[in-house]
Structure formats: C-alpha cells, structure tokens
Short mmCIF file of C-alpha atoms and ligand atoms in Angstrom, two decimals:
data_model
loop_
_atom_site.label_atom_id
_atom_site.label_comp_id
_atom_site.label_asym_id
_atom_site.label_seq_id
_atom_site.Cartn_x
_atom_site.Cartn_y
_atom_site.Cartn_z
CA MET A 1 -0.01 0.00 0.01
CA THR A 2 1.20 3.43 -0.91
CA ALA A 3 0.19 5.88 1.74
CA MET A 4 0.32 9.60 1.01
CA LEU A 5 1.27 12.13 3.79
CA ASN A 6 1.56 15.75 3.96
CA THR A 7 4.35 17.75 2.44
CA ALA A 8 7.68 16.76 3.88
CA THR A 9 9.15 18.98 6.63
CA ARG A 10 12.43 18.61 8.37
CA PRO A 11 12.07 16.32 11.33
CA ASN A 12 13.14 17.81 14.56
CA TRP A 13 16.06 15.42 15.11
CA LEU A 14 17.72 16.60 12.02
CA ARG A 15 19.40 19.77 13.27
CA PRO A 16 20.02 22.50 10.71
CA SER A 17 23.59 22.82 12.04
CA VAL A 18 24.08 19.31 10.59
CA ILE A 19 22.64 19.68 7.15
CA GLN A 20 24.77 22.39 5.73
CA PRO A 21 28.19 20.71 6.76
CA LEU A 22 26.75 17.58 5.27
CA ASN A 23 25.93 19.04 1.96
CA GLU A 24 29.41 20.80 1.74
CA HIS A 25 30.98 17.44 2.67
CA ARG A 26 29.11 15.58 -0.07
CA ASN A 27 30.18 18.23 -2.70
CA ALA A 28 33.70 17.78 -1.71
CA LEU A 29 33.37 14.01 -1.79
CA LYS A 30 31.97 14.38 -5.37
CA ASN A 31 35.13 16.04 -6.57
CA GLY A 32 37.45 13.71 -4.66
CA ALA A 33 38.66 10.13 -4.86
CA GLU A 34 37.05 9.12 -1.54
CA VAL A 35 33.65 9.01 -3.09
CA ASP A 36 33.07 5.32 -3.90
CA GLN A 37 33.80 4.00 -0.26
CA ASP A 38 32.19 6.77 1.60
CA GLU A 39 29.00 6.95 -0.22
CA VAL A 40 28.20 3.37 0.80
CA GLY A 41 27.41 4.49 4.29
CA PHE A 42 28.93 6.51 7.00
CA PHE A 43 28.23 7.70 10.58
CA LEU A 44 28.34 11.36 11.58
CA TYR A 45 28.43 12.36 15.31
CA ASP A 46 27.67 16.04 16.16
CA LEU A 47 30.03 16.59 19.01
CA ASP A 48 29.02 20.20 19.48
CA TYR A 49 25.44 19.04 20.16
CA LEU A 50 26.85 16.17 22.40
CA ALA A 51 28.90 18.47 24.60
CA GLN A 52 25.76 20.74 25.15
CA HIS A 53 23.50 17.87 25.87
CA LEU A 54 26.02 16.25 28.33
CA SER A 55 26.53 19.52 30.07
CA THR A 56 22.80 19.68 30.82
CA LEU A 57 22.91 16.23 32.22
CA MET A 58 25.72 17.15 34.40
CA GLN A 59 23.90 20.23 35.94
CA GLN A 60 22.84 18.45 39.08
CA ASP A 61 24.28 16.98 42.20
CA VAL A 62 21.84 13.99 42.66
CA ILE A 63 23.34 11.42 40.31
CA LYS A 64 26.92 10.32 39.47
CA LEU A 65 27.01 9.77 35.78
CA TRP A 66 28.85 6.94 33.90
CA PHE A 67 28.82 6.27 30.18
CA ALA A 68 28.20 2.67 29.07
CA VAL A 69 30.87 2.45 26.56
CA LYS A 70 29.15 -0.25 24.47
CA ALA A 71 26.78 2.27 23.13
CA ASN A 72 29.46 4.04 21.17
CA PRO A 73 33.15 3.45 21.76
CA LEU A 74 34.59 6.00 19.23
CA SER A 75 37.69 7.90 20.58
CA ARG A 76 36.31 11.47 20.04
CA VAL A 77 32.93 10.42 21.54
CA ILE A 78 34.77 9.09 24.73
CA THR A 79 36.89 12.31 24.89
CA THR A 80 33.80 14.48 24.77
CA LEU A 81 32.20 12.52 27.50
CA ALA A 82 35.44 12.68 29.58
CA GLN A 83 35.58 16.50 29.15
CA GLN A 84 32.08 16.88 30.45
CA GLY A 85 32.85 14.87 33.59
CA PHE A 86 31.32 11.58 32.74
CA ASN A 87 32.92 8.35 34.15
CA PHE A 88 33.08 5.18 32.08
CA ASP A 89 31.39 1.70 32.46
CA VAL A 90 33.45 -0.88 30.52
CA ALA A 91 32.49 -4.63 29.96
CA SER A 92 35.63 -5.86 28.09
CA GLN A 93 39.40 -5.55 27.78
CA GLY A 94 38.90 -3.77 24.33
CA GLU A 95 36.65 -1.19 25.88
CA LEU A 96 39.04 -0.66 28.75
CA THR A 97 42.06 -0.26 26.40
CA GLN A 98 39.98 2.27 24.32
CA VAL A 99 38.89 4.35 27.32
CA LEU A 100 42.55 4.38 28.88
CA ALA A 101 43.91 5.39 25.36
CA GLN A 102 41.98 8.61 25.61
CA ASN A 103 43.79 9.39 28.80
CA VAL A 104 40.98 8.72 31.11
CA GLN A 105 42.21 7.99 34.53
CA ALA A 106 41.50 4.34 35.79
CA GLU A 107 39.81 5.69 38.89
CA ARG A 108 37.03 6.94 36.53
CA ILE A 109 36.25 3.46 35.22
CA LEU A 110 33.98 0.69 36.51
CA ASN A 111 33.77 -2.87 35.19
CA THR A 112 30.44 -4.67 34.59
CA GLY A 113 29.58 -7.72 32.64
CA PRO A 114 28.52 -11.29 33.24
CA ALA A 115 31.56 -12.88 31.76
CA LYS A 116 34.41 -11.78 34.09
CA SER A 117 37.07 -14.37 34.67
CA LYS A 118 39.53 -14.14 37.49
CA GLN A 119 42.11 -13.57 34.87
CA GLN A 120 40.32 -10.53 33.41
CA MET A 121 39.52 -9.06 36.79
CA LYS A 122 43.19 -9.26 37.80
CA ALA A 123 44.23 -7.67 34.58
CA PHE A 124 41.75 -4.84 35.25
CA LEU A 125 43.13 -4.33 38.75
CA THR A 126 46.69 -4.33 37.30
CA GLN A 127 45.54 -1.59 34.94
CA GLY A 128 44.19 0.59 37.89
CA VAL A 129 40.46 -0.21 37.77
CA ARG A 130 39.11 -0.15 41.39
CA THR A 131 35.31 -0.30 40.88
CA PHE A 132 33.65 -3.58 39.95
CA VAL A 133 30.01 -4.64 39.59
CA VAL A 134 30.13 -8.20 40.47
CA GLU A 135 27.63 -10.55 38.80
CA SER A 136 28.18 -14.06 40.54
CA LEU A 137 29.47 -15.82 43.56
CA ASN A 138 32.46 -17.06 41.62
CA GLN A 139 33.29 -13.43 40.42
CA LEU A 140 33.15 -12.35 44.00
CA GLN A 141 35.58 -15.10 45.19
CA TRP A 142 37.95 -14.42 42.33
CA LEU A 143 38.02 -10.74 42.80
CA ASN A 144 38.69 -11.24 46.36
CA GLU A 145 41.58 -13.55 45.57
CA ALA A 146 43.01 -11.17 42.83
CA ALA A 147 42.83 -8.15 45.13
CA THR A 148 44.57 -10.17 47.98
CA GLU A 149 47.27 -11.16 45.54
CA LEU A 150 47.69 -7.53 44.40
CA SER A 151 47.43 -5.97 47.84
CA CYS A 152 44.38 -3.59 46.88
CA ARG A 153 40.84 -3.17 48.05
CA PRO A 154 38.55 -2.49 45.26
CA GLN A 155 35.04 -1.21 45.56
CA VAL A 156 32.30 -3.67 44.77
CA LEU A 157 28.68 -3.35 43.91
CA LEU A 158 26.63 -6.66 43.76
CA ARG A 159 24.39 -6.97 40.73
CA VAL A 160 20.88 -8.01 41.68
CA GLN A 161 18.11 -9.37 39.55
CA LEU A 162 14.63 -9.03 40.74
CA GLN A 163 11.31 -10.55 39.44
CA TRP A 164 8.15 -8.50 39.12
CA ASP A 165 4.59 -9.92 38.99
CA GLU A 166 3.82 -8.23 35.80
CA GLY A 167 5.87 -10.06 33.13
CA GLU A 168 7.53 -7.87 30.44
CA LYS A 169 10.34 -8.72 28.11
CA ASN A 170 13.04 -6.58 26.60
CA PRO A 171 16.65 -6.94 25.32
CA LEU A 172 17.85 -6.82 28.95
CA GLY A 173 15.53 -9.46 30.05
CA GLY A 174 12.96 -7.48 31.90
CA ASN A 175 11.34 -10.19 33.97
CA GLU A 176 13.08 -13.11 32.17
CA VAL A 177 15.87 -14.74 33.91
CA THR A 178 19.15 -13.56 32.48
CA ALA A 179 22.90 -13.96 33.11
CA PHE A 180 23.01 -10.41 34.66
CA GLY A 181 23.71 -10.64 38.41
CA LEU A 182 21.91 -12.93 40.88
CA SER A 183 18.60 -13.09 42.59
CA CYS A 184 18.44 -11.91 46.29
CA GLN A 185 18.14 -15.53 47.27
CA GLU A 186 21.59 -16.36 45.81
CA TRP A 187 23.26 -13.30 47.22
CA GLN A 188 21.88 -13.92 50.79
CA THR A 189 24.15 -16.89 51.04
CA ILE A 190 27.24 -14.55 51.67
CA LYS A 191 28.34 -12.12 54.26
CA VAL A 192 30.35 -9.12 53.08
CA SER A 193 32.73 -9.61 56.10
CA ASP A 194 33.99 -12.78 54.44
CA PHE A 195 35.67 -10.76 51.67
CA LEU A 196 38.29 -8.94 53.43
CA ALA A 197 40.01 -7.67 50.24
CA LEU A 198 36.64 -5.99 48.97
CA ASN A 199 34.92 -2.95 49.98
CA ILE A 200 31.42 -4.27 49.34
CA ASN A 201 29.26 -1.18 49.63
CA GLY A 202 26.75 -0.95 46.91
CA LEU A 203 24.02 -2.72 44.90
CA HIS A 204 23.51 -2.47 41.17
CA ILE A 205 20.04 -3.27 39.33
CA PHE A 206 19.32 -2.70 35.65
CA GLN A 207 16.68 -4.85 33.83
CA TRP A 208 14.68 -2.60 31.73
CA GLY A 209 15.54 -1.01 28.40
CA ASN A 210 14.48 2.13 26.39
CA MET A 211 11.93 3.38 28.88
CA LEU A 212 10.08 6.54 27.56
CA SER A 213 7.71 7.28 30.49
CA ASN A 214 8.94 9.19 33.59
CA GLU A 215 6.04 7.79 35.59
CA ARG A 216 6.80 4.09 34.65
CA MET A 217 10.66 4.47 35.34
CA PHE A 218 9.82 6.06 38.68
CA GLU A 219 7.34 3.15 39.46
CA LEU A 220 9.85 0.56 38.68
CA TRP A 221 12.74 2.29 40.60
CA SER A 222 10.37 2.62 43.64
CA GLN A 223 9.62 -0.91 43.61
CA MET A 224 13.30 -1.80 43.90
CA VAL A 225 14.05 0.09 47.07
CA THR A 226 12.46 -2.36 49.58
CA PRO A 227 13.89 -5.60 48.29
CA LEU A 228 17.37 -4.03 47.89
CA LEU A 229 17.34 -2.51 51.39
CA SER A 230 16.50 -5.76 52.96
CA LEU A 231 19.08 -7.70 51.04
CA ALA A 232 21.72 -5.19 52.27
CA GLU A 233 20.58 -5.70 55.68
CA GLN A 234 20.80 -9.48 55.48
CA LEU A 235 24.21 -9.19 54.02
CA GLU A 236 25.31 -6.93 56.93
CA MET A 237 26.29 -4.56 54.20
CA THR A 238 26.55 -0.65 54.71
CA LEU A 239 24.71 0.31 51.70
CA GLU A 240 26.38 3.49 50.40
CA VAL A 241 25.91 3.28 46.68
CA LEU A 242 22.88 2.41 44.49
CA ASP A 243 23.54 1.97 40.81
CA LEU A 244 20.34 1.91 38.68
CA GLY A 245 22.08 1.08 35.32
CA GLY A 246 20.73 2.71 32.15
CA GLY A 247 17.58 2.16 30.21
CA LEU A 248 16.55 5.77 29.86
CA GLY A 249 14.87 5.71 26.45
CA VAL A 250 15.01 7.69 23.18
CA ASP A 251 11.95 7.99 20.90
CA TYR A 252 12.96 5.84 17.93
CA LEU A 253 9.52 5.46 16.71
CA GLN A 254 8.70 9.21 16.95
CA THR A 255 5.64 8.70 18.98
CA GLY A 256 6.19 12.13 20.73
CA GLN A 257 6.91 10.48 24.09
CA SER A 258 10.09 11.34 25.87
CA LEU A 259 11.69 11.36 29.23
CA HIS A 260 12.18 14.77 31.01
CA TRP A 261 15.60 14.95 32.58
CA ASP A 262 14.50 17.35 35.40
CA ASN A 263 11.88 14.87 36.39
CA ILE A 264 14.48 12.06 36.40
CA VAL A 265 16.63 14.13 38.69
CA ALA A 266 13.72 15.04 41.01
CA ASP A 267 12.63 11.28 41.05
CA LEU A 268 15.98 9.92 41.83
CA ALA A 269 16.50 12.46 44.70
CA LYS A 270 13.42 10.85 46.22
CA ILE A 271 14.91 7.19 45.55
CA LYS A 272 18.20 8.29 46.93
CA ALA A 273 16.65 9.63 50.23
CA ARG A 274 14.30 6.55 50.62
CA ALA A 275 17.26 4.24 50.10
CA GLY A 276 19.43 6.36 52.51
CA VAL A 277 22.35 6.03 50.16
CA SER A 278 25.04 8.72 49.82
CA GLU A 279 25.79 8.13 46.11
CA LEU A 280 23.20 7.21 43.23
CA TRP A 281 24.80 6.11 40.04
CA LEU A 282 23.40 5.84 36.48
CA GLU A 283 25.32 4.41 33.47
CA LEU A 284 23.82 5.97 30.43
CA GLY A 285 24.11 4.67 26.98
CA ARG A 286 21.59 5.68 24.40
CA PHE A 287 20.23 8.78 26.49
CA ALA A 288 23.66 10.25 26.41
CA VAL A 289 24.65 9.62 22.84
CA ALA A 290 21.87 8.57 20.53
CA GLU A 291 20.57 12.02 19.55
CA MET A 292 24.05 13.36 18.41
CA GLY A 293 24.41 10.65 15.81
CA TYR A 294 23.42 10.15 12.17
CA TYR A 295 23.95 7.38 9.62
CA VAL A 296 23.94 8.41 6.02
CA THR A 297 23.63 6.09 2.96
CA SER A 298 22.34 6.26 -0.58
CA VAL A 299 19.59 4.80 -2.72
CA VAL A 300 20.86 2.25 -5.25
CA ASP A 301 17.43 1.29 -6.62
CA ARG A 302 13.80 2.09 -6.48
CA LYS A 303 10.95 -0.33 -7.46
CA GLU A 304 7.32 -1.18 -6.85
CA ASN A 305 6.60 -4.77 -5.89
CA PHE A 306 3.06 -6.17 -5.06
CA ASP A 307 2.10 -2.62 -4.30
CA GLN A 308 5.03 -1.97 -1.99
CA GLN A 309 7.23 0.90 -2.65
CA GLN A 310 10.76 -0.31 -2.21
CA LEU A 311 14.07 1.48 -1.93
CA VAL A 312 17.25 -0.64 -1.99
CA LEU A 313 20.15 1.12 -0.12
CA SER A 314 23.90 0.75 -0.42
CA GLY A 315 24.12 0.32 3.37
CA GLY A 316 21.73 -1.64 5.73
CA ILE A 317 22.04 -3.88 8.62
CA ASN A 318 25.72 -4.41 7.74
CA HIS A 319 26.12 -0.90 9.25
CA LEU A 320 23.04 -0.52 11.43
CA ILE A 321 21.51 -3.81 12.75
CA ARG A 322 19.31 -2.43 15.44
CA PRO A 323 16.10 -2.23 13.44
CA ALA A 324 16.26 -6.00 12.56
CA ILE A 325 16.75 -7.10 16.16
CA THR A 326 14.31 -4.84 17.84
CA GLU A 327 11.82 -4.08 15.06
CA GLN A 328 12.31 -0.39 15.90
CA PRO A 329 13.59 1.58 12.87
CA PHE A 330 15.66 4.54 13.15
CA PRO A 331 13.82 7.85 11.93
CA VAL A 332 14.84 8.76 8.26
CA ALA A 333 14.65 11.68 5.89
CA MET A 334 16.06 12.53 2.50
CA LEU A 335 19.07 14.82 2.85
CA ARG A 336 18.05 16.73 -0.24
CA GLU A 337 15.22 19.23 0.50
CA SER A 338 11.99 18.27 -1.26
CA GLN A 339 8.47 19.77 -1.47
CA ALA A 340 6.97 16.39 -2.69
CA SER A 341 4.50 14.85 -0.27
CA GLU A 342 5.60 11.70 1.52
CA SER A 343 5.04 8.05 0.87
CA TYR A 344 5.83 4.95 2.86
CA PHE A 345 8.79 2.99 1.38
CA ASP A 346 10.27 -0.31 2.51
CA LEU A 347 13.97 0.35 3.08
CA HIS A 348 16.08 -2.71 2.20
CA GLY A 349 19.92 -2.90 2.63
CA PRO A 350 22.40 -4.76 0.21
CA LEU A 351 22.65 -8.12 2.07
CA CYS A 352 21.01 -11.09 0.44
CA THR A 353 18.83 -11.88 3.40
CA SER A 354 15.20 -10.58 4.19
CA LEU A 355 16.57 -9.51 7.66
CA ASP A 356 18.27 -6.61 5.87
CA LYS A 357 15.59 -3.99 6.33
CA LEU A 358 15.85 -0.69 8.03
CA GLY A 359 12.10 -0.20 8.26
CA THR A 360 9.00 0.95 6.44
CA LEU A 361 9.13 4.66 6.72
CA ALA A 362 7.76 7.89 5.19
CA ILE A 363 10.00 9.71 2.60
CA ALA A 364 9.40 12.40 0.10
CA ASN A 365 8.14 10.54 -2.86
CA ASP A 366 10.35 12.12 -5.46
CA VAL A 367 13.15 10.18 -3.85
CA GLY A 368 15.39 8.63 -6.51
CA ILE A 369 18.60 6.79 -7.35
CA ASP A 370 21.67 8.27 -5.73
CA ASP A 371 19.57 10.34 -3.33
CA GLN A 372 21.12 10.21 0.18
CA LEU A 373 18.94 9.14 3.12
CA ILE A 374 19.90 10.31 6.70
CA PHE A 375 18.93 8.39 9.71
CA GLY A 376 18.61 9.94 13.04
CA LEU A 377 19.13 8.83 16.73
CA ALA A 378 22.01 6.62 15.41
CA GLY A 379 24.71 7.79 17.75
CA ALA A 380 24.16 4.74 20.09
CA TYR A 381 24.16 1.06 19.01
CA GLY A 382 25.27 1.75 15.50
CA PHE A 383 28.66 1.02 14.20
CA THR A 384 29.96 -1.49 16.69
CA GLU A 385 26.62 -3.46 17.18
CA SER A 386 26.26 -4.26 13.43
CA MET A 387 27.24 -7.06 11.26
CA PRO A 388 29.78 -5.45 8.78
CA PHE A 389 31.49 -8.61 7.45
CA PHE A 390 28.55 -10.38 5.90
CA LEU A 391 28.77 -10.12 2.06
CA CYS A 392 32.02 -8.21 2.20
CA HIS A 393 30.53 -4.71 1.68
CA PRO A 394 32.78 -1.91 2.85
CA ILE A 395 33.02 -0.93 6.44
CA ALA A 396 31.23 2.38 7.36
CA ALA A 397 33.26 5.41 7.81
CA GLU A 398 32.99 7.44 10.91
CA TYR A 399 33.03 11.35 11.05
CA VAL A 400 32.61 13.89 13.72
CA LEU A 401 31.25 17.31 13.32
CA GLN A 402 33.03 19.84 15.79
CA GLN A 403 32.94 23.50 15.67
CA GLY A 404 30.90 23.30 12.41
CA LYS A 405 33.41 21.22 10.64
CA ILE A 406 33.35 17.56 9.49
CA GLU A 407 36.33 15.48 10.18
CA GLN A 408 36.98 12.02 9.30
CA VAL A 409 38.04 9.73 12.19
CA ARG A 410 38.13 6.47 10.24
CA ALA A 411 37.79 6.16 6.50
CA ALA A 412 35.55 3.42 4.90
CA GLN A 413 37.44 0.25 4.44
CA PRO A 414 37.10 -2.47 1.84
CA ALA A 415 36.72 -6.05 2.68
CA THR A 416 40.48 -6.61 1.82
CA TRP A 417 41.06 -4.85 5.10
CA TYR A 418 40.12 -7.86 7.08
CA LEU A 419 39.74 -10.73 4.62
CA ARG A 420 42.65 -13.34 4.65
C1 PLP B 501 24.04 -1.37 28.19
C2 PLP B 501 24.13 -0.99 29.59
C3 PLP B 501 23.83 0.18 29.97
C4 PLP B 501 23.22 1.26 28.98
O1 PLP B 501 21.99 0.98 28.51
P1 PLP B 501 21.16 2.14 27.70
O2 PLP B 501 19.76 1.46 27.63
O3 PLP B 501 21.84 2.38 26.48
O4 PLP B 501 21.10 3.39 28.65
C5 PLP B 501 24.01 0.49 31.20
N1 PLP B 501 24.50 -0.35 32.16
C6 PLP B 501 24.74 -1.63 31.76
C7 PLP B 501 25.29 -2.64 32.80
C8 PLP B 501 24.63 -1.98 30.49
O5 PLP B 501 24.97 -3.29 30.12
#
C-alpha cells in the first residue's frame, strides 16, 4: 500500500547545523577520490550538540553519571564525555583499552558484565580499575583472591536481579531470567565480612531498556528500594551506593513520548533519600549519545513490488543492525530538500537476506537513485553493534562534526582490510 502524507518537513532530530556541513561534505566528496567508499554509508556524530547535551545532564548533584561504553566506543565520543565529567562503564578489555587510550584515569572506570574471569579481573586491577559490579558468587571469590594477591581493596557493587509480578520482556531480560547478576536468594548466602580484600558497599540493578515514561521509570525504581534494602541488611552491608544502570529511552518510533531529565533528577533524589544512600549512580548509553548521531547512505534502486514501494540502499544492517533485532527503525529523511509529499517505502539494505531491512518509513516521494538518506538517533548502538562482514561490503566510515567542521575519524574500509 502506498500511503500519502503531507508535504515533507524537516524532522526535529535533523538539526540545521548538521545539514549544511553535510551538503558541503558531499560536494567535496563528489570532486574527490574518496567518493566510492564513503557513499556506501557513514556515521556522523555532532560533538557540538553532544557536549551541550552532556553539560545539561551534568547540571545536578543527585546522580553520578557513567557512560556505558558499548553504546559508542569511538575515541572522539569518549573524549567529549570525559571532558564533560562523565565516568566510564566498560565490559571488556577492548573497551578498557580504548577508554585508557583517551587518557581517562582508571579511577573513573568501572567494570560490569556477566563474563568476568579471574584472569580478566586481575588484569583490570593491574591496569588501575578499582570499581567492579560483581555478577556471580565466583566473580566475588575470584576478585577477592585477585585483590589479595595484588594488595589492593577495590569497591564492589553486587548486581541484583529481581522479578516482578507483571511479566515484561525486553533486550535486557525485563522479567526473564538472564545472566546479569543474581537473585536476592543467591546473594543472601554470603556475608560481606567474609571478603576482606573487598569494599562491598553498593548494589546494582538494571533490567529494563528504552523506557520513555517518567512515571513508569519512577514506578520501577520505587519497587526496587524495599527488596534491595532488605538484602543489604541480610548481608550486613552498609549500603552507600545504589547503581540503577541505564535504560533511559529515546523515541526511535517518533511517538512524541520522551523522558524529561529534570523529572528524572527529582525522582532519583526521592529514591536516593528513601534508600538512604550517599551516592546514586546511572550508566547511560543511548540517553547520552543517541541524539547526536546520524547514519547516511544512498539509494541504489527504487521499485514497486506487489503494491509496496521499495528502496534498496547501499548500506543496511551491515552498518546498522538495530532495526532488525528490535523491530524499531531509526527515523529517516532525505538529505536533499523536497516539496513532494511523503509516501511509505520499505527500506532494504544490500545483504542477501530478508533480515536486511531498516524499516518501512515515510520519505518524500520524489526520492530517486543516488539520493542520500539520513537516519537519526544513530549515535548509540550503530557502528559496533552491526554485522559489517557479511557479504563483504565496505566497513562504514565514521566522521565527527565539531565547531561546524566535519572531520573523518576512520575512512571506509574495503573487505580486503580484514579478509585473509
Ligand atoms: C548497556 C548497559 C547500559 C546502557 O544501557 P542504555 O539502555 O543504552 O542506557 C547501562 N548499564 C549496563 C550494565 C549495560 O549493560
């Protein structure tokens, strides 16, 4: 079905400060040798916007903010977060190396993740990391041994998994049993005083993703306080830190719903007081970086098929897999300005699998071959979450926009870059 919408207007996620540099960049590319590789698809991160956004998030003294590095580990993104005072949550040696390489002090880094071996935790301690979110009884034992061997005393938060009556599923599990942390029942078998090399003074809980309602978030957080406080009491732990993870949502589906940061801060001040903790932590992923990012690719073919309007794009889930695994498309617009009214198009990528679809979205219906499409909210869970190797298309380039200028951080790479 071809639905017709009103005349195209620029969506609000597509900031004017981005369009002009992009058009200049495109013209420069047209005259240069880089054209073939870059036009397949590239990411652009608006670091001016990012710095401004982060500074708003930092203007409060209720929450200590960490950045979940998996959302976007690009060097220049990490540097911008570090400059604005964010700390870093890493879940692998690769992420740790990348954050340290940007001259971030190890004291500003914490380690989460269900797959921490003793060897890995010892290596993290050796590199100066002193804050760990522990997710199993083995991890606790191993970290205690490693800290004893290295004569240090790291700070530890125990990751707790709760169950709610109303079942709900999401990528983090929601109410499903996952590998993230342990139930209160399992944690109750320990006493914090048995781990002399560890300062166990916090609890961590994070089970819900991409929340868009302040009320619903507050409700979930509120329900966590009582079970967490009673767990701390049973473990004879002085609860000083409560870490509520991430999960603050962005409006991928453009429903008009969004979280208000001021409300989050006010709500968390209440949670902090009720829990009686001196520190309340969040590790933000998408809420910190999604809005600053764009993915640009071009139209290779346009056809009509069984009444569906189809666009085949030069980049798809090889660069941006999230729509295929969540059924939530990133919002899209045509880069070129158009007065034509909009129609719905199925947006297919270049991979020979029906999975390679970026959504069915409205675009000005004069869109044609070689037109560029720009996807918004692509600053989180883009480049590193995707499947770039399948079918050997080029790896996406990454650019940053800073002080109004576009700079290339990594060029597009052909498959010969990694094929052996
Ligand atoms: C992924 C992750 C986050 C960030 O999640 P967002 O939904 O992007 O905010 C925070 N904490 C932990 C432990 C994570 O694994």
